[in-house]
Coordinates of C-alpha atoms in Angstrom, one line a residue:
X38 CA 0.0 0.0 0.0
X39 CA 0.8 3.1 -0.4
X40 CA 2.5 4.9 1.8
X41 CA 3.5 8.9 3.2
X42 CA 6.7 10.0 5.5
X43 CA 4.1 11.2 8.3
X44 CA 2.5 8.7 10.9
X45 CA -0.5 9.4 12.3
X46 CA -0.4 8.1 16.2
X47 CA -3.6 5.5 16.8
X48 CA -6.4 8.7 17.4
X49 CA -6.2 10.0 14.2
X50 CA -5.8 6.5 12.5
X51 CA -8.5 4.4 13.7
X52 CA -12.1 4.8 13.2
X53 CA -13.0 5.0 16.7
X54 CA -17.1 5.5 16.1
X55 CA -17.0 2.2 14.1
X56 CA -15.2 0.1 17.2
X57 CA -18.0 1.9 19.7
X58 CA -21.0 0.8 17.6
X59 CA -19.2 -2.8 17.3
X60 CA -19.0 -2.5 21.5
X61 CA -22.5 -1.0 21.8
X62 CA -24.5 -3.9 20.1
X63 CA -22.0 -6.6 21.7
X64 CA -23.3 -5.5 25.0
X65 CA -26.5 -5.3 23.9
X66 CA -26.4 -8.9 22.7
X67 CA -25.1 -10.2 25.9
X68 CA -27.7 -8.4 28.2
X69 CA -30.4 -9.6 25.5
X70 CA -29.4 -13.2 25.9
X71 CA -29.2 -13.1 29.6
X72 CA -32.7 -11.5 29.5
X73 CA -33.8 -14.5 27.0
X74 CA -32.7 -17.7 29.5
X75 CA -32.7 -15.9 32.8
X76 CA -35.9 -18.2 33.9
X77 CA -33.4 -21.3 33.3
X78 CA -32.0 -20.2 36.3
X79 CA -28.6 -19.0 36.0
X80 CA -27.1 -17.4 39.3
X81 CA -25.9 -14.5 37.6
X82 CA -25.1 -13.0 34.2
X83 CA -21.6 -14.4 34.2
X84 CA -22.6 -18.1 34.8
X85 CA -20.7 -19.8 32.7
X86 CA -22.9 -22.8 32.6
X87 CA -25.6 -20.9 30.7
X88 CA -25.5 -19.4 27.6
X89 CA -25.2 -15.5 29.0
X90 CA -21.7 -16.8 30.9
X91 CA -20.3 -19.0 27.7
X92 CA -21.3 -15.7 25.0
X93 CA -19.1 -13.3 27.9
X94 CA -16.1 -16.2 27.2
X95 CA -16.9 -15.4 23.8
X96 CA -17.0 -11.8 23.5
X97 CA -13.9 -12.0 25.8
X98 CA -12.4 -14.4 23.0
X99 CA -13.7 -11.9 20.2
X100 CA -12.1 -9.1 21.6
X101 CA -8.7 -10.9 21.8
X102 CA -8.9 -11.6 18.0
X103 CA -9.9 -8.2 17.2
X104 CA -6.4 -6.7 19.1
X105 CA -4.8 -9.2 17.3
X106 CA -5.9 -8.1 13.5
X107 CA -5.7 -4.4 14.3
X108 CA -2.3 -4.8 16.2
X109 CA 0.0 -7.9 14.9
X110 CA -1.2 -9.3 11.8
X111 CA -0.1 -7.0 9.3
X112 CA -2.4 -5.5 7.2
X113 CA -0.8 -6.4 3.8
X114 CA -1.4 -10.4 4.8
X115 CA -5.3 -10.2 4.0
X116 CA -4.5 -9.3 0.7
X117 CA -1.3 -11.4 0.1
X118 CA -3.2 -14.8 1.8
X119 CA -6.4 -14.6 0.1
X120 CA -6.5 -17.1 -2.2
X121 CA -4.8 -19.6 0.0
X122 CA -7.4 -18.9 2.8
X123 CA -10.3 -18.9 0.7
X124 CA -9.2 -22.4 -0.6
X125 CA -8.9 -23.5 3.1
X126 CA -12.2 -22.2 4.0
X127 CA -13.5 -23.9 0.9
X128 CA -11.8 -27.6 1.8
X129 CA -13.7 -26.9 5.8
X130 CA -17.0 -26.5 3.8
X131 CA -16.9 -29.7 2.0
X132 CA -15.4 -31.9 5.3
X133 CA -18.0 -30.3 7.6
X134 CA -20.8 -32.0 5.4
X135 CA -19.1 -35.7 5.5
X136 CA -18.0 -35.9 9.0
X137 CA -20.3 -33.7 11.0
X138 CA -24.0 -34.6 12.9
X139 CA -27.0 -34.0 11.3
X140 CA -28.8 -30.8 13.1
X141 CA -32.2 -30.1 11.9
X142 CA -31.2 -31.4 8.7
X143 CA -28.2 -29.3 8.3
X144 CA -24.7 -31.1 8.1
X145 CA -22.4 -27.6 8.8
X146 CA -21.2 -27.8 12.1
X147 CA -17.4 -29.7 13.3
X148 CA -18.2 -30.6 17.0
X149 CA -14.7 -30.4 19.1
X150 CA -15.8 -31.7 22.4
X151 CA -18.0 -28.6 24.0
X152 CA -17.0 -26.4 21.2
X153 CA -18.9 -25.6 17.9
X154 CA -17.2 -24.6 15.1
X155 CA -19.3 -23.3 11.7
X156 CA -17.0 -22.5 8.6
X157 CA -20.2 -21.1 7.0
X158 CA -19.6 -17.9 9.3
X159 CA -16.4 -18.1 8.0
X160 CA -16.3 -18.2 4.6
X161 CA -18.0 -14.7 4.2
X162 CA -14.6 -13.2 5.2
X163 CA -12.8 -16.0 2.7
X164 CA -15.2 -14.6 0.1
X165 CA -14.9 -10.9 0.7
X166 CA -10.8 -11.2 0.9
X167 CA -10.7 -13.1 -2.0
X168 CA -13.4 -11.0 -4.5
X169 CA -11.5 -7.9 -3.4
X170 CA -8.1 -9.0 -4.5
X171 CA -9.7 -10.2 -7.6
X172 CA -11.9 -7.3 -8.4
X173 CA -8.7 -4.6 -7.4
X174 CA -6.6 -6.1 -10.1
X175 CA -5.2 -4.2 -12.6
X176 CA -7.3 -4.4 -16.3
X177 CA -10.4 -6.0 -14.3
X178 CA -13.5 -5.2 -15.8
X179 CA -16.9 -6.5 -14.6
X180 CA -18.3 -5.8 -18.2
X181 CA -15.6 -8.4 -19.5
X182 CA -17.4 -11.4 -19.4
X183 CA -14.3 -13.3 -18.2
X184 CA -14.3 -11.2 -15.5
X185 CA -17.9 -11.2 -14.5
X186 CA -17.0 -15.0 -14.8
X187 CA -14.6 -15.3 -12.2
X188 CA -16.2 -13.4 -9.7
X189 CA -19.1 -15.1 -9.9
X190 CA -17.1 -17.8 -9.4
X191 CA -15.4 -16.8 -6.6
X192 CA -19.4 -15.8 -4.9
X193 CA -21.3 -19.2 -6.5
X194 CA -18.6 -22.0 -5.0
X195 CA -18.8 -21.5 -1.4
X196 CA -22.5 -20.6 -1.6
X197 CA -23.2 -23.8 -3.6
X198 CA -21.3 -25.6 -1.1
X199 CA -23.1 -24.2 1.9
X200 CA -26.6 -25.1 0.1
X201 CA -25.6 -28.7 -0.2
X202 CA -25.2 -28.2 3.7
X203 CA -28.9 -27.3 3.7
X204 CA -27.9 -23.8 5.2
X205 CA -30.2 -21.8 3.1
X206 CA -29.9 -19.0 5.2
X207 CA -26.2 -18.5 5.3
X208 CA -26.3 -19.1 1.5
X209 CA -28.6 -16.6 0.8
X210 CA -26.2 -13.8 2.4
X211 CA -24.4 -14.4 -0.4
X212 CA -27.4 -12.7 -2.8
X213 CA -25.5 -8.9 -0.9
X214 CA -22.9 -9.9 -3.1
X215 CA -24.4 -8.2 -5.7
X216 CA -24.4 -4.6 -4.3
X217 CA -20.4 -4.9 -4.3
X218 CA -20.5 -6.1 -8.3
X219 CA -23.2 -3.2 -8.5
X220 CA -21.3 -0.7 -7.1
X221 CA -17.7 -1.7 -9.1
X222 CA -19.5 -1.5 -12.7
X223 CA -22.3 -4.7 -13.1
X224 CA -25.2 -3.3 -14.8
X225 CA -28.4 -2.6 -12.9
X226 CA -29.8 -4.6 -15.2
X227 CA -28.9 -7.9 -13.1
X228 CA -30.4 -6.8 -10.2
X229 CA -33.5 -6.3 -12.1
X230 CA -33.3 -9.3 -13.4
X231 CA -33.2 -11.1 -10.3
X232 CA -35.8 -9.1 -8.9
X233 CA -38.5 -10.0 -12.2
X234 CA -37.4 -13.6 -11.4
X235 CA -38.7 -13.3 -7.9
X236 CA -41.9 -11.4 -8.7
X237 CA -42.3 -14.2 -11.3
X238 CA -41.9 -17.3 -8.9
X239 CA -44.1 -15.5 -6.4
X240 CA -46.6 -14.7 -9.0
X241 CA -46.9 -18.3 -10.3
X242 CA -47.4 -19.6 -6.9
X243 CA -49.6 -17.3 -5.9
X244 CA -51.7 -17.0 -8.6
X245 CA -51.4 -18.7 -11.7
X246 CA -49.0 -18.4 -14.8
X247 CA -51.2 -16.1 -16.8
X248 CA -50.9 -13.5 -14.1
X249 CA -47.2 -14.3 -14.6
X250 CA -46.7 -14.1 -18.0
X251 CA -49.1 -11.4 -18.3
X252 CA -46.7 -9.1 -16.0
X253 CA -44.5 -10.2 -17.6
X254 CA -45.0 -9.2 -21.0
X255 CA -46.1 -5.8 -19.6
X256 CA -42.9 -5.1 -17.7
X257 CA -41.1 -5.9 -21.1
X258 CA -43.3 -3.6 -22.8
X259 CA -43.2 -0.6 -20.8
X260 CA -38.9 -1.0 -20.5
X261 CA -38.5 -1.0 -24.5
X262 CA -41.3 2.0 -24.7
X263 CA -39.5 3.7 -22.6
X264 CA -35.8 3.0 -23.7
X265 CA -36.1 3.1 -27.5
X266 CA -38.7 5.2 -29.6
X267 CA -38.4 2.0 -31.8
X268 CA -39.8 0.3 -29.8
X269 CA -42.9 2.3 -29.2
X270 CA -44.3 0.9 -32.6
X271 CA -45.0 -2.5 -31.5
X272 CA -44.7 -3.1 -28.3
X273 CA -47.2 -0.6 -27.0
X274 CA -49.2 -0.8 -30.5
X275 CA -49.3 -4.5 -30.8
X276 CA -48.7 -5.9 -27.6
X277 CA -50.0 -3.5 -24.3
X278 CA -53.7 -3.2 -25.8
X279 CA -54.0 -7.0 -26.2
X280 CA -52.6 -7.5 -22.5
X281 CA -55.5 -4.4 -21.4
X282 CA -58.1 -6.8 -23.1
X283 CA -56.8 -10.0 -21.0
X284 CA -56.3 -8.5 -17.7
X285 CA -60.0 -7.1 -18.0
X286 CA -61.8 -10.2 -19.5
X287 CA -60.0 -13.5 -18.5
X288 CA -61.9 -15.5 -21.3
X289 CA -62.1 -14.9 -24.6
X290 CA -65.9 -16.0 -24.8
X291 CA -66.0 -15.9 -29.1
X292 CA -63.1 -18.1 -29.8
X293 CA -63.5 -20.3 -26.7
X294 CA -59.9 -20.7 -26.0
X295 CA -58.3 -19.7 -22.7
X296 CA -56.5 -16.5 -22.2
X297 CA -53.4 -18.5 -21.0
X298 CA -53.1 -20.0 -24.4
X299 CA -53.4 -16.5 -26.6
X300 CA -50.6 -15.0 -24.6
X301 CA -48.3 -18.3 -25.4
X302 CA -49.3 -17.4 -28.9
X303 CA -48.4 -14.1 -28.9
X304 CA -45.4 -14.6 -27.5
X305 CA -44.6 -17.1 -30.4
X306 CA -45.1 -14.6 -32.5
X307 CA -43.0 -11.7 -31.1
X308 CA -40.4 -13.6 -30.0
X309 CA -39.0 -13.9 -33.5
X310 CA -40.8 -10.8 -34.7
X311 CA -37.9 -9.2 -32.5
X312 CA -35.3 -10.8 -33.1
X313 CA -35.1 -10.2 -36.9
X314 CA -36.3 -6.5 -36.0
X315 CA -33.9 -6.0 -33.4
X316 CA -31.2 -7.1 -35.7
X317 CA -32.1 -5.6 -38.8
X318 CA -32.0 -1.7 -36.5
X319 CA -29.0 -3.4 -34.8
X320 CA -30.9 -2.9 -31.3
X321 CA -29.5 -5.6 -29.2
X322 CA -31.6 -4.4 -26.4
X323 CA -34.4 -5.9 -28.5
X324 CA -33.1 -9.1 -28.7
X325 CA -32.5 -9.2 -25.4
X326 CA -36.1 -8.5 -24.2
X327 CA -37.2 -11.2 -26.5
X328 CA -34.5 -13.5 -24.7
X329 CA -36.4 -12.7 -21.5
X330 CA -39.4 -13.1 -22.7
X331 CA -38.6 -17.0 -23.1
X332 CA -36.0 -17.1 -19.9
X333 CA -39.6 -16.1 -18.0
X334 CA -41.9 -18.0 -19.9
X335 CA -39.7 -21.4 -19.1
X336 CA -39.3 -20.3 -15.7
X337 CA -43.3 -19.8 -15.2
X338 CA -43.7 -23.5 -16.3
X339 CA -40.7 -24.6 -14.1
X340 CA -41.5 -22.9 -10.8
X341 CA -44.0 -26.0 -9.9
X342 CA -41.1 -28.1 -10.7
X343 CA -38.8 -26.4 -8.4
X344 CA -40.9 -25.7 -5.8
X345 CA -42.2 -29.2 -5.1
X346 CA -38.8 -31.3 -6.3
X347 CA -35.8 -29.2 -5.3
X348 CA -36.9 -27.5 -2.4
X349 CA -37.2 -29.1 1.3
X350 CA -40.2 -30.0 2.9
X351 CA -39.5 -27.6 5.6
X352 CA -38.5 -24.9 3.3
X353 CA -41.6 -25.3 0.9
X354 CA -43.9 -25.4 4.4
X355 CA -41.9 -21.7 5.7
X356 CA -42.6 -19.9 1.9
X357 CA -46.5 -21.3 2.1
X358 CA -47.0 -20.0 5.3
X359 CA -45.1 -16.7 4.4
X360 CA -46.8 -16.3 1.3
X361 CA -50.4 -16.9 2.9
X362 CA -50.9 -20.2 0.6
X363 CA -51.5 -22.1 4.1
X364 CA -52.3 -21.1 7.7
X365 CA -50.1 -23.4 10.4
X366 CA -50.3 -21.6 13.3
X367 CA -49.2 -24.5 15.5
X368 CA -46.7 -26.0 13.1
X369 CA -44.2 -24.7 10.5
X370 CA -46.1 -20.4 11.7
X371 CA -45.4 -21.1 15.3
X372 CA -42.4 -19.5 15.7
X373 CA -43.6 -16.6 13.4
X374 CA -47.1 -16.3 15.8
X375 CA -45.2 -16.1 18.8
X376 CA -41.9 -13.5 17.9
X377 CA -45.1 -11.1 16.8
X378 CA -46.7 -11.5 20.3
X379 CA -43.8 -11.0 21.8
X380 CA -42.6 -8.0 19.6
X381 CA -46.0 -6.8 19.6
X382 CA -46.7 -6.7 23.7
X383 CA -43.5 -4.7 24.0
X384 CA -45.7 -1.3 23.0
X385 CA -43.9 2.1 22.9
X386 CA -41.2 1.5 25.6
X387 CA -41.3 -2.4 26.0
X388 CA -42.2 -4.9 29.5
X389 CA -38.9 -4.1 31.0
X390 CA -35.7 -5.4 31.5
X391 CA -36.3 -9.6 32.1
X392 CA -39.9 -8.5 32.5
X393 CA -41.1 -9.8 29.3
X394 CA -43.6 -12.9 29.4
X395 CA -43.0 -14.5 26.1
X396 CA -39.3 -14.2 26.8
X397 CA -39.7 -15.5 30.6
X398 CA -41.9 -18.0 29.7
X399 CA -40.3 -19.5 26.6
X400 CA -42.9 -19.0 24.0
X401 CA -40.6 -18.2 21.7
X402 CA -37.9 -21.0 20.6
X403 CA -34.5 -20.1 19.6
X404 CA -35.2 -16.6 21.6
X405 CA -31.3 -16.3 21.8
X406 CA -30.5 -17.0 18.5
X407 CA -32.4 -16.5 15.6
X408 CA -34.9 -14.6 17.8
X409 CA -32.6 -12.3 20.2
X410 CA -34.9 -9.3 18.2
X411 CA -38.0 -10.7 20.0
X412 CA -36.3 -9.9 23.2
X413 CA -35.2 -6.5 22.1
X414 CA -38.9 -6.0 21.1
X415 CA -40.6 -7.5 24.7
X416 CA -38.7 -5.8 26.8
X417 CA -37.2 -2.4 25.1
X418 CA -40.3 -1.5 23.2
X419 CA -40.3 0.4 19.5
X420 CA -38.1 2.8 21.3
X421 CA -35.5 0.1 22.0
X422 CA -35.8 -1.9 18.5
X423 CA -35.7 1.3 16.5
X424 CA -32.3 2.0 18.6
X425 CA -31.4 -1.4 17.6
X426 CA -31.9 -0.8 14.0
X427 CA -30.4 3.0 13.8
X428 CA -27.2 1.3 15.7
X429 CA -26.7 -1.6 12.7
X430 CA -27.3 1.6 10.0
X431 CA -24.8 3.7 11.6
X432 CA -21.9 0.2 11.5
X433 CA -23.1 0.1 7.7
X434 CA -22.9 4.0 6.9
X435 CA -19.8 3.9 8.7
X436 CA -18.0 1.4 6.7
X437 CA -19.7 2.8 3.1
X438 CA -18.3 5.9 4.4
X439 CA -14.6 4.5 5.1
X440 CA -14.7 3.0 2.3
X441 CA -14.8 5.7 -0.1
X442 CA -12.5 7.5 1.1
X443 CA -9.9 4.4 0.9
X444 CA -7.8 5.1 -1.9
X445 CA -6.6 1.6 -2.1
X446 CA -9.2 -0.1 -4.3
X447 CA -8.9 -3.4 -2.4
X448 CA -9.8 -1.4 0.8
X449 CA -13.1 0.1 -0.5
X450 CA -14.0 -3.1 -2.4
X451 CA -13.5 -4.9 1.2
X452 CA -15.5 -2.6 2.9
X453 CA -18.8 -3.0 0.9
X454 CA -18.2 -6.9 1.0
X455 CA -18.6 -6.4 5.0
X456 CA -21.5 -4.0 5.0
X457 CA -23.4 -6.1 2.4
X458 CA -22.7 -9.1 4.5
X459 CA -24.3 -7.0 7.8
X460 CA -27.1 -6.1 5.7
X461 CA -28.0 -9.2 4.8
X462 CA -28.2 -10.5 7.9
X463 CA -29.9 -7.8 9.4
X464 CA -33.1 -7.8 6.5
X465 CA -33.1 -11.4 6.8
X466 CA -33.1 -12.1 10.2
X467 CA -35.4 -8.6 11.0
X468 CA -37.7 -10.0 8.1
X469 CA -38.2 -13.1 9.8
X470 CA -38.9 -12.5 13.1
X471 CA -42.0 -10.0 12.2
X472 CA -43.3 -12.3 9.2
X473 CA -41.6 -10.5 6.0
X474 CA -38.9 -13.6 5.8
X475 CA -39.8 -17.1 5.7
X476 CA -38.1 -18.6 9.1
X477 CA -34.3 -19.7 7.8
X478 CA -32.1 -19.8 10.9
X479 CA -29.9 -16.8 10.5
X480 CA -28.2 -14.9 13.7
X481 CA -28.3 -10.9 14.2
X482 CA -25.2 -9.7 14.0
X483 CA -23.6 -9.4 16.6
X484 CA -26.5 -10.0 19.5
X485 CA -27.4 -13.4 18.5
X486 CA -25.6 -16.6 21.1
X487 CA -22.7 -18.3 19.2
X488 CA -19.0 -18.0 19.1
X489 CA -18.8 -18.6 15.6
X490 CA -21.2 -16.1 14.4
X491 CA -19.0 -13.3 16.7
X492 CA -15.9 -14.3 15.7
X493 CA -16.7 -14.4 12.2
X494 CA -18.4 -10.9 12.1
X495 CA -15.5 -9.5 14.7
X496 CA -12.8 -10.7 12.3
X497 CA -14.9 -9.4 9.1
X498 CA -14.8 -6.1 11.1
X499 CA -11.8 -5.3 12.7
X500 CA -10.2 -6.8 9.4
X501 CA -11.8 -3.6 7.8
X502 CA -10.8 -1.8 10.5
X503 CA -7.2 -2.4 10.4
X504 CA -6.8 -2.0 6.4
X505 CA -8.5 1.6 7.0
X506 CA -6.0 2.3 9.7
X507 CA -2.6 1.4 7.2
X508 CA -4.4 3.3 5.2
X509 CA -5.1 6.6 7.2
X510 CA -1.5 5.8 8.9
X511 CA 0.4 7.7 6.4
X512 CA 0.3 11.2 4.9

């Protein structure tokens, strides 16, 4: 790195507001988790025989590792190492599934003795080393497509892995990926993409694939009107007033034939239509609409494939009760019911510290886990869960912030890896506990119980941290 013939002392170098955020929600974790098994019985908050006792070893632990990356691994190593530790991350991955117990279905922990080890936590700092060092090389271009190929690469492995460990949830941090490619030069288009193919598979299992195809052929037409005059001429003059006439009278009552089947027609007929168009006024944009158009109308007729063949049980029972397809208020919505209950009966300014009934009471299962926000929620109130929230935006507007202002390009590229990673966690886990999120098993940063899931987020931290600081150490 770069480097000036001043040294700044250890004030002026570190980002001091980002470590007191990073303290702030620790402690709140570890009251939180006290509050959520204090009925168990443990003698005090530093019982080390209960959860609230083993987290303090851990935070204890955490804040060892994080003096050790900001003070004696060198800064330069993260970069220099990351292929090697990726590829050892990557090798923990594929042992954990053959040689560890199945836990809920889920092969993804190594068990040494009382200790738990998760190299899913892990790998997010693997894969945010190594897509930085990739992505900061000189003559990368994400709009090379041997480029975009290798950092997909880099993101798809490890989250392909993780799937085959039946960790949906950690694999779908992965998806915050995407901001980072975003904000280095991938084309907005992908994320729209990605977003048409949800509202697609939601659509079809909600409602039926003429409502999906018809949306889709709407969305098409409105994005060529609006992009190329060109495209004015047929697809609003050809195919919006036909789509009007379905959406208003689902049955064509003259010819007898379903609606479902006229739109398969049309788009047999403008697929082609714009392809030889599109090529003859050399709009590729064209041809790429008509691309989607058949990408979406596959994917309509696959989504009952997928859903009932390649997802879980489990998983397919979470997305029907998210969606509203069933009501299982005792079963797979339990957990749902009972973290909006407790959530709920926490009102303006919450039950209390350890007065909340749910949490006392143990309505809620995996209350210091996956469900430390129900706590926060009980007990603290809105005011305390909004305090909560505005604490995890700050960590992330802090590092955005840090890392635009790094001049290495590894550094800022690093830095959005960690606060898409946060992000992530946060929507999902948020989303879940107030019925938004089907019910995956994914902690809040930094408050949830687990060593792992500290360590990992300490280390994806403080490893920000410390590249900021070599950075801001010279001028």
């Amino acid at each position: 790195m770069r480097q000036g013939t001043h040294e700044r002392g250890l004030k002026q170098s570190i980002d001091w507001h980002l470590i007191g955020v990073y303290l702030v929600l620790v402690l709140i974790g570890w009251v939180n988790i006290y509050a959520s098994i204090h009925s168990s019985g443990p003698s005090s908050i530093f019982d080390w025989s209960f959860r609230s006792g083993k987290q303090f070893i851990w935070i204890l632990t955490a804040f060892g590792l994080a003096g050790l990356v900001l003070f004696v691994i060198p800064a330069q190593t993260w970069e220099s190492g990351s292929l090697l530790f990726y590829l050892g991350v990557a090798f923990l991955l594929v042992l954990v599934i053959f040689v560890s117990k199945d836990v809920k279905g889920s092969h993804s922990w190594f068990e040494l003795g009382p200790v738990k080890f998760q190299p899913a936590e892990i790998s997010k700092i693997s894969t945010s080393l190594l897509l930085a060092s990739l992505m900061s090389r000189q003559g990368f271009r994400l709009s090379r497509m041997r480029d975009f190929g290798y950092a997909a690469l880099v993101v798809g492995v490890p989250m392909l892995i993780i799937l085959a460990e039946s960790e949906t949830g950690s694999a779908l941090v992965y998806v915050g990926f995407l901001f980072v490619l975003y904000r280095e030069g991938m084309s907005g288009w992908v994320l729209a993409g990605i977003g048409l193919v949800i509202l697609l598979f939601i659509l079809t299992l909600t409602a039926s694939p003429y409502a999906s195809i018809l949306v889709l052929m709407g969305i098409i037409s409105l994005v060529n009107a609006f992009r190329f005059r060109d495209g004015i001429r047929w697809w609003l003059a050809v195919c919006l007033p036909l789509l009007v006439v379905f959406a208003f009278f689902p049955s064509v009552i003259v010819l007898k034939i379903k609606p479902i089947y006229i739109l398969l027609m049309l788009c047999a007929g403008l697929i082609p239509w714009a392809v030889v168009y599109g090529y003859r006024k050399r709009n590729s944009f064209l041809i790429l609409s008509a691309g989607v158009l058949v990408a979406g109308v596959l994917l309509v007729y696959s989504t009952d494939f997928i859903f009932n063949n390649v997802l879980q049980d489990h998983q397919r029972k979470r997305i029907e009760v998210l969606l509203g397809m069933k009501d299982d208020p005792a079963g797979v919505g339990y957990n749902v019911n009972q973290s909006l209950i407790a959530i709920g009966s926490g009102g303006f300014v919450g039950k209390g510290f350890l007065n909340g009934t749910q949490t006392t009471y143990g309505f809620v299962p995996e209350q210091s886990t996956d469900f430390i926000f129900c706590t926060v929620g009980e007990e603290w109130g809105f005011l305390g869960s909004a305090l909560v929230v505005l604490l995890y935006v700050f960590l992330v507007y802090r590092i955005i912030r840090d890392a635009e202002q790094c001049r290495e390009q590894f550094t800022r590229i690093y830095g959005y890896c960690v606060a898409s990673c946060i992000f992530m966690h946060l929507f999902i886990n948020i989303g879940m506990t107030i019925g938004l999120m089907p019910v995956i098993g994914i902690p809040l940063p930094l408050l949830s119980y687990g060593g792992s899931s500290l360590w990992a987020f300490t280390l994806l931290i403080f490893i920000f941290i410390a590249l900021y600081r070599q950075e801001k150490k010279y001028f």
